[in-house]
Structures are given as structure tokens and as C-alpha cells.
PDB file of C-alpha atoms and ligand atoms in Angstrom:
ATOM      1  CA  UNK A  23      81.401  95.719 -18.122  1.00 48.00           C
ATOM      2  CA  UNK A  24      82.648  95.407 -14.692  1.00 51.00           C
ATOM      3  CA  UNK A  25      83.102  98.673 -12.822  1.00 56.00           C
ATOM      4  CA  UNK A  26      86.721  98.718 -11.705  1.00 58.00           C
ATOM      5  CA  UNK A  27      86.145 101.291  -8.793  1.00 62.00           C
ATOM      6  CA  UNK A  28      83.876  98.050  -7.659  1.00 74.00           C
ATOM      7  CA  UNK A  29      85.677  95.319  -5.081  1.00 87.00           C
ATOM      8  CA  UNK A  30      85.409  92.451  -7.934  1.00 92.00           C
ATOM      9  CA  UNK A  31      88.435  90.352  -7.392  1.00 96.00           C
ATOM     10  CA  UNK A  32      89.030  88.538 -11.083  1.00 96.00           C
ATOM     11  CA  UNK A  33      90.779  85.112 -11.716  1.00 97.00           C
ATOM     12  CA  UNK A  34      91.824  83.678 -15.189  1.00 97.00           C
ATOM     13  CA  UNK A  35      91.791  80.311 -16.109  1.00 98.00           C
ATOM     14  CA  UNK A  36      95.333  80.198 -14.814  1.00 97.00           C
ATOM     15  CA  UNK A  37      94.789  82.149 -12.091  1.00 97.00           C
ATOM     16  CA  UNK A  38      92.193  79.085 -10.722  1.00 98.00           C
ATOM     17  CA  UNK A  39      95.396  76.483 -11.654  1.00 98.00           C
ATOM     18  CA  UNK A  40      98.037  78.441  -9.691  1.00 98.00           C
ATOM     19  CA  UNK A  41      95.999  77.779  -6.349  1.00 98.00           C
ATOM     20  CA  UNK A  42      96.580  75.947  -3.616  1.00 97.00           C
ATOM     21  CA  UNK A  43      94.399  72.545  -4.385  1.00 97.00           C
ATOM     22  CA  UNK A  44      92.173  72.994  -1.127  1.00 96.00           C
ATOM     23  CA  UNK A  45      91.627  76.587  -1.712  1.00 97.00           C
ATOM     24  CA  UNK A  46      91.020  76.083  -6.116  1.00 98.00           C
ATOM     25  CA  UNK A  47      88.428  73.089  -4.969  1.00 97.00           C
ATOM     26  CA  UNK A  48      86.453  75.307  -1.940  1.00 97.00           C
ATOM     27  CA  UNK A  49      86.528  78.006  -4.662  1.00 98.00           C
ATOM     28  CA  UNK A  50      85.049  76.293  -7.754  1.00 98.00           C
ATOM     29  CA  UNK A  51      83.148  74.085  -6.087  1.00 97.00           C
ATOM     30  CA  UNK A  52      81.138  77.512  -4.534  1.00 98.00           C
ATOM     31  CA  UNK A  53      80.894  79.107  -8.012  1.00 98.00           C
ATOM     32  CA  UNK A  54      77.350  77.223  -9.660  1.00 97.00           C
ATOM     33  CA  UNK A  55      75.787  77.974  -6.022  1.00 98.00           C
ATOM     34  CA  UNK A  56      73.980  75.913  -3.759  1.00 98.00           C
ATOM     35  CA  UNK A  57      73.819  72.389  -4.887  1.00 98.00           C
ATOM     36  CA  UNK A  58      70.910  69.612  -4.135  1.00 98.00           C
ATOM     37  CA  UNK A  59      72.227  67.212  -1.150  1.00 98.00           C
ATOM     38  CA  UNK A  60      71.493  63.398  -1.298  1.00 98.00           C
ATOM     39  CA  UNK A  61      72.873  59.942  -0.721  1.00 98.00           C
ATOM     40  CA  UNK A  62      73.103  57.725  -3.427  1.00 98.00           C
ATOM     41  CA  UNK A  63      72.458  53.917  -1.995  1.00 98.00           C
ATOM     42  CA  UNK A  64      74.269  51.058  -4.105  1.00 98.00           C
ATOM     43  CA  UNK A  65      74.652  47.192  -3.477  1.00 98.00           C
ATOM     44  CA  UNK A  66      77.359  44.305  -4.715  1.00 96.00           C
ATOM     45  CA  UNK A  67      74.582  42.393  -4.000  1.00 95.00           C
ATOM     46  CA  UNK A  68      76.293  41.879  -0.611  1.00 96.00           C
ATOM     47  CA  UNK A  69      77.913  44.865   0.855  1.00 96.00           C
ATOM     48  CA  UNK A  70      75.592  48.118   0.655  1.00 97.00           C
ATOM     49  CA  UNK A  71      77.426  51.375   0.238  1.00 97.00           C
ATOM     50  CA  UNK A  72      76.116  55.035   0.604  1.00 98.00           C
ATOM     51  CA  UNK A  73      77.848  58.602  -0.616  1.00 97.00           C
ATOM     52  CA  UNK A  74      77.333  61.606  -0.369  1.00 98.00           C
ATOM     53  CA  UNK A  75      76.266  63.351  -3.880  1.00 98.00           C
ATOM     54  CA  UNK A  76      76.309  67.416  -4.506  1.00 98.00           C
ATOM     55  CA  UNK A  77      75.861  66.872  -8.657  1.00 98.00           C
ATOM     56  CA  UNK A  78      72.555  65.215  -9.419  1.00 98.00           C
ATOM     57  CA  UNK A  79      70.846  67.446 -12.147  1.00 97.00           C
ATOM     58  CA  UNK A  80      67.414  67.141 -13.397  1.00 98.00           C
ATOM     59  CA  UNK A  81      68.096  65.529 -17.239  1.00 98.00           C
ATOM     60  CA  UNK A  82      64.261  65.710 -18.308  1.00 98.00           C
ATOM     61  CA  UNK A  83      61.087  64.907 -16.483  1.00 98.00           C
ATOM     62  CA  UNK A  84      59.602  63.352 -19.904  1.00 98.00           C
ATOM     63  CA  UNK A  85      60.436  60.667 -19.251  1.00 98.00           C
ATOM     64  CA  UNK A  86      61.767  61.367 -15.867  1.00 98.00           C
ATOM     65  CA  UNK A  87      65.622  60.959 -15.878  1.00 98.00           C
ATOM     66  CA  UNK A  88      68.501  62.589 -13.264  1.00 98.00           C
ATOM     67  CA  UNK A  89      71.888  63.009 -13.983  1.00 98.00           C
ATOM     68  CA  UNK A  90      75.015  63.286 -11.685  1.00 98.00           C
ATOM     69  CA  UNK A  91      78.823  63.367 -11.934  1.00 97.00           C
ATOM     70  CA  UNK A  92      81.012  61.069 -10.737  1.00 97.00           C
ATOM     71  CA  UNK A  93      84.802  61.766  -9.788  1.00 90.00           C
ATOM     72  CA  UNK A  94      87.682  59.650 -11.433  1.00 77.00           C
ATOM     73  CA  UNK A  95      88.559  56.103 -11.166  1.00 71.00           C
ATOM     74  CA  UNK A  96      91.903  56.489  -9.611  1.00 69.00           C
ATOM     75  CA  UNK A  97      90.903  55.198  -6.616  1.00 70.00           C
ATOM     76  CA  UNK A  98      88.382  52.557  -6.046  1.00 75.00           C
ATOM     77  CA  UNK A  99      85.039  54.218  -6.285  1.00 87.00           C
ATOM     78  CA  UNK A 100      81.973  51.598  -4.729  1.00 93.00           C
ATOM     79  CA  UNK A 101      78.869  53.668  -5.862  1.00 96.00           C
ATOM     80  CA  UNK A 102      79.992  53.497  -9.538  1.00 96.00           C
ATOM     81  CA  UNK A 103      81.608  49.702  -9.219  1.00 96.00           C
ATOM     82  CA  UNK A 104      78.227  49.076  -7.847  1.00 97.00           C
ATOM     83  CA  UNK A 105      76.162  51.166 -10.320  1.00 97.00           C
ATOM     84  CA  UNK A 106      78.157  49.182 -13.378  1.00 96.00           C
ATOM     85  CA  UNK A 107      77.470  46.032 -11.587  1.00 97.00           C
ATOM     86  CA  UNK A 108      73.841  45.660 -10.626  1.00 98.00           C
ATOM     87  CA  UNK A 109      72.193  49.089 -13.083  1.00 98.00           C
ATOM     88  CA  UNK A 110      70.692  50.081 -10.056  1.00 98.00           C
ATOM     89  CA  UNK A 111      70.828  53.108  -7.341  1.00 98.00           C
ATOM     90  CA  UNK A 112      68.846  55.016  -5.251  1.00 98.00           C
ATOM     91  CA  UNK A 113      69.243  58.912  -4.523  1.00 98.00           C
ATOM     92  CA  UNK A 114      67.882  59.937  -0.959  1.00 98.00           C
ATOM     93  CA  UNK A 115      67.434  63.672  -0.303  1.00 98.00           C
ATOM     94  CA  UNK A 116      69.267  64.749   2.802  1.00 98.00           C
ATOM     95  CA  UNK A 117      67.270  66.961   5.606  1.00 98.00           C
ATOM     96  CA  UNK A 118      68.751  69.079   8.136  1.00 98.00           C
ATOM     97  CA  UNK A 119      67.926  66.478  11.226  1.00 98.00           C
ATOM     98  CA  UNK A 120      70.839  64.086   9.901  1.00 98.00           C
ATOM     99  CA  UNK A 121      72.818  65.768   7.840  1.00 98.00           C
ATOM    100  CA  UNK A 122      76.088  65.186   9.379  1.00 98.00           C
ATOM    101  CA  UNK A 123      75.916  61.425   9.752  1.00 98.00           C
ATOM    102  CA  UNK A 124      75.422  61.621   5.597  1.00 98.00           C
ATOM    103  CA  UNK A 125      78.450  63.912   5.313  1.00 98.00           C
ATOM    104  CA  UNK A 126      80.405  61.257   7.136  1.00 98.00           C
ATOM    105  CA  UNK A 127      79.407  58.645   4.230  1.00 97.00           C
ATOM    106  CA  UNK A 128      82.204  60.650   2.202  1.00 96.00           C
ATOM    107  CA  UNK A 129      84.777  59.070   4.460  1.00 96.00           C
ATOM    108  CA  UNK A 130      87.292  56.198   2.648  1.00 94.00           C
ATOM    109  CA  UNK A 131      85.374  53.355   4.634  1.00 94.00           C
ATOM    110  CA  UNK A 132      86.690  49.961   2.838  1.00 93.00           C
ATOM    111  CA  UNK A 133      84.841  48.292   0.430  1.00 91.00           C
ATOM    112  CA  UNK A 134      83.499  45.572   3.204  1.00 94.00           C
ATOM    113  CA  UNK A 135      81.832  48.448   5.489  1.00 95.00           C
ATOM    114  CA  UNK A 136      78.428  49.689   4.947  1.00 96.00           C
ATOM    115  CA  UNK A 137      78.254  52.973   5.190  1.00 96.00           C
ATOM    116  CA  UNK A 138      74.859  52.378   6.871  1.00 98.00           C
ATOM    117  CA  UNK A 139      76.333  50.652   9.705  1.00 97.00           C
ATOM    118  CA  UNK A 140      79.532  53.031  10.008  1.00 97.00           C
ATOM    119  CA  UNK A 141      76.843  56.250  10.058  1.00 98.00           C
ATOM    120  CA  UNK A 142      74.097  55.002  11.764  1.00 98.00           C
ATOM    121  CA  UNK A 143      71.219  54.835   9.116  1.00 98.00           C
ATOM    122  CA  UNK A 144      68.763  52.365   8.450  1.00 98.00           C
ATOM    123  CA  UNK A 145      68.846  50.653   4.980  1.00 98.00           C
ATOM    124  CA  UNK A 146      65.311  49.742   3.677  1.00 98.00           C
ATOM    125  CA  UNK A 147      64.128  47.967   0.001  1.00 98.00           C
ATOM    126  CA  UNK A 148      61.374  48.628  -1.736  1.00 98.00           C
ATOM    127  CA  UNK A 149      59.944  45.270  -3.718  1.00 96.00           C
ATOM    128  CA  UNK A 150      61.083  46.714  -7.310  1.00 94.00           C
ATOM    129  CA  UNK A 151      65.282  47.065  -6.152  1.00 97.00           C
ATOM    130  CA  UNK A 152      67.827  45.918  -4.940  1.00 97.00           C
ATOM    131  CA  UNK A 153      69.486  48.793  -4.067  1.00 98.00           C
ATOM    132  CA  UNK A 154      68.778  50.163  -0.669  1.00 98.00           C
ATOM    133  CA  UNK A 155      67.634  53.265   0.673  1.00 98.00           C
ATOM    134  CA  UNK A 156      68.297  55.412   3.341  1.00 98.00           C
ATOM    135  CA  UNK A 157      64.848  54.553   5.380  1.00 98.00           C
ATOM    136  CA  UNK A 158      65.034  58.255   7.133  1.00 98.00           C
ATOM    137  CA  UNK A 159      64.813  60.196   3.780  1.00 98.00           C
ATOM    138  CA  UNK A 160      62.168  61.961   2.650  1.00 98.00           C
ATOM    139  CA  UNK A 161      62.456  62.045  -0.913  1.00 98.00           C
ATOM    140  CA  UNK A 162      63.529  58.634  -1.920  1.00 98.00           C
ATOM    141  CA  UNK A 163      64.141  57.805  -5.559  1.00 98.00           C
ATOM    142  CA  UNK A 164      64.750  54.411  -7.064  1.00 98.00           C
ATOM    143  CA  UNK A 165      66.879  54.350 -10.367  1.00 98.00           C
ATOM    144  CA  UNK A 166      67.575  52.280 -13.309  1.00 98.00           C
ATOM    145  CA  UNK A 167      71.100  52.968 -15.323  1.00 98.00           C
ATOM    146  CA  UNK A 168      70.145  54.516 -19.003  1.00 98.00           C
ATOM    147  CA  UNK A 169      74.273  55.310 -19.750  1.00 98.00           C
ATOM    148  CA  UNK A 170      77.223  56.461 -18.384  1.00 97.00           C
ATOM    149  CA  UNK A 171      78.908  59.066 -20.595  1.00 97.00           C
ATOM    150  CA  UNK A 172      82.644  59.422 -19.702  1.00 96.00           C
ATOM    151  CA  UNK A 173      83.191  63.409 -19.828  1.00 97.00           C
ATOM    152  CA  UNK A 174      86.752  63.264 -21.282  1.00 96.00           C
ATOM    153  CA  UNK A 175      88.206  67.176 -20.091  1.00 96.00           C
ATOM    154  CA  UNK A 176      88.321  65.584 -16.814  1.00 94.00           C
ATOM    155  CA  UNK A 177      88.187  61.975 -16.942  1.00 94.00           C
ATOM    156  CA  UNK A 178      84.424  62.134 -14.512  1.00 95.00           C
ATOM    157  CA  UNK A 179      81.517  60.115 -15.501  1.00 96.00           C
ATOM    158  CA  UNK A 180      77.880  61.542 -16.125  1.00 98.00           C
ATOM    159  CA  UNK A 181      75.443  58.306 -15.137  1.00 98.00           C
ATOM    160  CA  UNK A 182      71.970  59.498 -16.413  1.00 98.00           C
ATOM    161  CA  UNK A 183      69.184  57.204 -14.534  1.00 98.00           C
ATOM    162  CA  UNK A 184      65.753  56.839 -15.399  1.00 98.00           C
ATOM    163  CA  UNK A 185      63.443  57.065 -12.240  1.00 98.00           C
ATOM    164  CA  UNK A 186      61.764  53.883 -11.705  1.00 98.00           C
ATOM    165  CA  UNK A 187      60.145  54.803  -8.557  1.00 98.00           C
ATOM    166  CA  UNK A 188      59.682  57.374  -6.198  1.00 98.00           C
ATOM    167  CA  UNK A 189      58.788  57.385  -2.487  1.00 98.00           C
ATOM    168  CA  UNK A 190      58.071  61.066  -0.942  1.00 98.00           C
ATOM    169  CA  UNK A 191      56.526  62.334   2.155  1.00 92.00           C
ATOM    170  CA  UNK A 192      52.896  62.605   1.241  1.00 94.00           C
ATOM    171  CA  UNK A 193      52.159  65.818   3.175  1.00 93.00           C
ATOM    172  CA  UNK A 194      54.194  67.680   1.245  1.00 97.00           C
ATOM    173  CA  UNK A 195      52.844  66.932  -2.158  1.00 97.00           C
ATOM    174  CA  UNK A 196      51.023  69.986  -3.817  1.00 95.00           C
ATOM    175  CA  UNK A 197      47.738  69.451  -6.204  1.00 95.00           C
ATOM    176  CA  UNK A 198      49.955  71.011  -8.853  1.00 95.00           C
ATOM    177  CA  UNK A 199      52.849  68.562  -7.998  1.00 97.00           C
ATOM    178  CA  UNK A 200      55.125  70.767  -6.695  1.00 96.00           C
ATOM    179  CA  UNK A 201      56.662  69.204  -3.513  1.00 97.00           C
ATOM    180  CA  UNK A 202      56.782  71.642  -0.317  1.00 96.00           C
ATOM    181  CA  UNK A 203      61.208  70.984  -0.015  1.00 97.00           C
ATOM    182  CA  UNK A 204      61.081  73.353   2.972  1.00 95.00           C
ATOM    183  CA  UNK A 205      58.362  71.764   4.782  1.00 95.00           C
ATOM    184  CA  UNK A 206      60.546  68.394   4.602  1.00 97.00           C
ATOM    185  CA  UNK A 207      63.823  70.076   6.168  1.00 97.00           C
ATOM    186  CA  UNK A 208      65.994  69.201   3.004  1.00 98.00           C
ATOM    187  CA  UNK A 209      68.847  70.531   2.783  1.00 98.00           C
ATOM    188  CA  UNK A 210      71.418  71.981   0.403  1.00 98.00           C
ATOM    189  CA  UNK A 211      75.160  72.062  -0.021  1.00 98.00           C
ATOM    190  CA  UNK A 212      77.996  74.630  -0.893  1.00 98.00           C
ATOM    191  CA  UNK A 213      81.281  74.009  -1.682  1.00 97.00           C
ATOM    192  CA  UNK A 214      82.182  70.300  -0.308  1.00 95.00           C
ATOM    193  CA  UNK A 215      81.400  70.931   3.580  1.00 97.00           C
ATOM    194  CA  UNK A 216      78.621  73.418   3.876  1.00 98.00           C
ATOM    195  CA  UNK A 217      75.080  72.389   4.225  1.00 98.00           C
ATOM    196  CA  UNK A 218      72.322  75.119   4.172  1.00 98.00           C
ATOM    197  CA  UNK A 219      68.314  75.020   5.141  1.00 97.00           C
ATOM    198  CA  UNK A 220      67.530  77.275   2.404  1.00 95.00           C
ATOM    199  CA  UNK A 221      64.787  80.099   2.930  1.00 93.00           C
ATOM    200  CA  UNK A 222      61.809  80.107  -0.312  1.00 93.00           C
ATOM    201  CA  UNK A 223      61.766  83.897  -1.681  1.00 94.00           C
ATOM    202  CA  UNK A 224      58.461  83.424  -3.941  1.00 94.00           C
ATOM    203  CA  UNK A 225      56.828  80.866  -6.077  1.00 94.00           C
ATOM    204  CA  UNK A 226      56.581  83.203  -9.614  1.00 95.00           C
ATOM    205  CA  UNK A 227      53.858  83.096 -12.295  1.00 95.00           C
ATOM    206  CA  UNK A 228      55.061  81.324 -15.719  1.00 94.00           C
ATOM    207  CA  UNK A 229      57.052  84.148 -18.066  1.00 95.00           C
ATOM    208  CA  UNK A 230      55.764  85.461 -20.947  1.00 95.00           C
ATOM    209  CA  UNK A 231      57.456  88.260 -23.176  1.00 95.00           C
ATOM    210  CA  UNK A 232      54.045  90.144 -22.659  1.00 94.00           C
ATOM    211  CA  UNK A 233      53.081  89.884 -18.917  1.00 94.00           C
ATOM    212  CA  UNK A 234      54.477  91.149 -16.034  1.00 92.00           C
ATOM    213  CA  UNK A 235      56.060  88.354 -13.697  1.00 93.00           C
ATOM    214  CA  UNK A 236      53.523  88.042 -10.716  1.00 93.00           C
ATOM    215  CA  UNK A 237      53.983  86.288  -7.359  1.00 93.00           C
ATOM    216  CA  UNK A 238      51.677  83.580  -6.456  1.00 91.00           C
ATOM    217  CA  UNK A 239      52.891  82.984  -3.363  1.00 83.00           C
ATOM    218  CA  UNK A 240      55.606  84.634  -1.525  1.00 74.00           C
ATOM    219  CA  UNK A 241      57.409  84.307   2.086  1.00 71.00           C
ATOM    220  CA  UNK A 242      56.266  86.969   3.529  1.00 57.00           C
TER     221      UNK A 242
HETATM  222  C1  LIG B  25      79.435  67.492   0.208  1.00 80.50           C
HETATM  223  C2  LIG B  25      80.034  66.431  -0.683  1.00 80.50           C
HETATM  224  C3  LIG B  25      79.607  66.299  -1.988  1.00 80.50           C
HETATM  225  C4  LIG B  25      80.138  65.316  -2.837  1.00 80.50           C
HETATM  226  N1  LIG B  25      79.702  65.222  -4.132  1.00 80.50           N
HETATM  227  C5  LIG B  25      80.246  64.294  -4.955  1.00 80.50           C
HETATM  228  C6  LIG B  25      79.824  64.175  -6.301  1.00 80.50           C
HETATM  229  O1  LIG B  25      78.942  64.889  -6.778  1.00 80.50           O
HETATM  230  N2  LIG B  25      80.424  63.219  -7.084  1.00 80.50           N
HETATM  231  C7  LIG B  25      81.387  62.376  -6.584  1.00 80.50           C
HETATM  232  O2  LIG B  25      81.885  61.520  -7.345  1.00 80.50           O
HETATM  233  N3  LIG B  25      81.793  62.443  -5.307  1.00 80.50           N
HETATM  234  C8  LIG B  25      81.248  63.378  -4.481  1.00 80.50           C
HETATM  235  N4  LIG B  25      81.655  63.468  -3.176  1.00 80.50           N
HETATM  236  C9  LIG B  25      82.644  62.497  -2.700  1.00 80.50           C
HETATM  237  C10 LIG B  25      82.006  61.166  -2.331  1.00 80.50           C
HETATM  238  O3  LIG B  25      80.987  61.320  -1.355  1.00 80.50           O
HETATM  239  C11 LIG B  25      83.104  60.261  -1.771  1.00 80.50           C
HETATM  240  O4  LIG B  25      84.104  60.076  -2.742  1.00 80.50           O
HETATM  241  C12 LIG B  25      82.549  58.935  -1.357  1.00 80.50           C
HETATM  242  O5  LIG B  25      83.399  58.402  -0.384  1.00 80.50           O
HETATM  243  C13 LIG B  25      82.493  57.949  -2.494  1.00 80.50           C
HETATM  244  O6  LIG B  25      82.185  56.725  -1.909  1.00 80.50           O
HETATM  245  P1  LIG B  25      82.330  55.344  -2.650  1.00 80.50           P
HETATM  246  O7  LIG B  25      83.774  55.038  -2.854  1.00 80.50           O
HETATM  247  O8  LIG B  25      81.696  54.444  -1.676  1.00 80.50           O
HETATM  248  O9  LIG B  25      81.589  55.467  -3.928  1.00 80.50           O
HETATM  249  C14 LIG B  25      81.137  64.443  -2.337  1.00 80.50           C
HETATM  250  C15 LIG B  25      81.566  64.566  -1.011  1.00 80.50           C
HETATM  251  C16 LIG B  25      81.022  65.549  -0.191  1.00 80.50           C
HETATM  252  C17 LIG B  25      81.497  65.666   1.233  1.00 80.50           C
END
């Protein structure tokens, strides 16, 4: 129960509709927290095309799939034309030494600019896509289209990808396959402007009902 001597401000469902557009997207776009920050690369087959992407979700890593949500087709949307077209994309995690030419990728560039050439990154292809990716990433992952499931209470699109390669940063590739994200510099993204270098707390031991949570390895 909240505490109402506490400075919780509460908002209904309505509440959220009555606001101002800007403020109701800053504010729900803030509430699931800090969200993973990558370019997704696309091709016609002649005109590349990146943009930024705050909703890729890990699906399942058996077999390895991601997940991310697409905005409505009321305006001409290139990654998903592209996606439809060719099944193919890459995702390209975004570090903090060029994040803002990636934001700029969100701009309405037409449909014959490359967002490569408009930002200033360098488009490279691996021998198993067509797709391009961003050549400066770190973490670059190359994607075949499994389905495209229309989520109907909002008219968006979830396109689940299977991961048909993966280029990372050796160096930062643990024994146990964890990958060392803060070693890399990638970044993360609140709301639809802010990007973060988040700060690692501790790495925890697996939970069990019975044991006590332990650190393995912790910050400081
Ligand atoms: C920080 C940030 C995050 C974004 N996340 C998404 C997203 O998850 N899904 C989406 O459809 N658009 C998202 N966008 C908007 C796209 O980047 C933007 O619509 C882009 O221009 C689409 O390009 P396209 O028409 O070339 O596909 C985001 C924009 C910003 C600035």
C-alpha cells in the first residue's frame, strides 16, 4: 500500500491520456527504465537505411532470437519496408564515442538518403548479408526475419529475428560468455533523447529458495 504521507504523485489510465502528447510520450517512455541502444541497418537492395532502436528484447537464446517494436505505418517507415522486403537486418549496439551521430539517424531523411552518409558512419557487409552494418559498432548482430506479429492495441509491429551471426569485440568476451558491456562503452537510453553510460552494481550468484544471494564480483 502506498504511504500517502509519501511524495508519490499517481496517474490513472486517463490521467496518462489527458497529457500533453510530448509530456505523456517523455513520461511512458521513462517508466520500463533504461532501454538497450542500437541501430538497426536495412537495405532495398539499393539505398541502405539506419534507425535508431530503444525496443529490442531478448525473445530466447535457444535458439537465439531478439525481438523489437516497431511504430505504425502511417508514415513511410524504411527499416520495416526494408525488413518485409529483403528478411534481413542487422542490430548494432551504440557506445558512448558516437552516440549522437546514431540519434540523428531518427531524423525523417527521405527514402533516397542513407542514413550512413547523412550521419557519418561507415556501412560494412559481412559475406552471409546483405544488410549492412554500422562498421564502428561493437556488438554487431546479423538477423534473419522469423515473423512479424502486428500487436493490434496499438497498431505496432513485434519483428522477432533469429540471429544468424554475430560479430563482437573479442576482448570483451568472458570464459563464461558473458560479454564485459561496460568495457565496450555501450550505451543505454531513457525516454526518447537520453543516453546513459551505465555504472555495473554486482554480478550475483544464481538464486535458489535455499541460499543466500552472494556477489561474485562487485564494483567496488
Ligand atoms: C532514442 C530513440 C529510440 C527509438 N526507438 C524506436 C523503436 O523502438 N521503434 C521504432 O519504431 N522507432 C523508434 N524510434 C524512431 C525511429 O528511430 C525513427 O522513426 C526512424 O526515423 C525510423 O527510420 P526509418 O523510416 O528509416 O525506418 C526511436 C527514436 C529515438 C530517437
Amino acid at each position: 500500500m502506498i504511504d500517502s504521507s509519501n511524495d508519490f504523485a499517481f496517474f490513472t489510465h486517463d490521467d496518462l491520456l489527458k497529457m500533453d502528447k510530448l509530456q505523456r510520450s517523455n513520461f511512458v517512455n521513462c517508466l520500463s527504465g533504461y532501454k538497450s541502444a542500437n541501430l538497426v541497418g536495412t537495405t532495398d537492395g539499393r539505398i541502405e537505411n539506419l534507425a535508431v532502436i530503444s525496443s529490442v528484447v531478448h525473445i530466447g537464446a535457444n535458439p537465439p532470437f531478439l525481438g523489437m517494436v516497431l511504430r505504425p505505418h502511417t508514415v513511410p517507415r524504411h527499416t520495416l519496408e526494408n525488413i518485409k522486403q529483403t528478411g534481413q537486418y542487422t542490430i548494432n549496439a551504440i557506445d558512448a564515442s558516437w552516440y549522437e551521430k546514431a540519434h540523428q539517424t531518427a531524423a525523417r531523411y527521405p527514402k533516397e538518403v542513407s542514413e550512413f552518409d547523412a550521419v557519418a558512419l561507415t556501412p560494412w557487409y559481412s559475406q552471409g548479408l546483405i544488410a549492412p552494418y554500422v562498421c564502428e559498432s561493437k556488438i554487431k548482430i546479423g538477423l534473419q526475419v522469423a515473423e512479424i506479429t502486428p500487436i493490434h492495441c496499438n497498431n505496432t509491429q513485434l519483428v522477432v529475428g533469429k540471429i544468424d551471426e554475430v560479430y563482437v569485440d573479442a576482448h570483451a568476451i568472458a570464459e563464461d560468455g558473458m560479454l564485459d558491456l561496460p568495457v565496450m562503452d555501450i550505451a543505454c537510453i531513457s525516454g526518447l533523447d537520453t543516453y546513459h553510460r551505465p555504472q555495473m552494481l554486482a554480478r550475483l550468484s544464481y538464486a535458489k529458495p535455499d541460499t543466500p544471494t552472494k556477489r561474485l564480483s562487485a564494483n567496488s
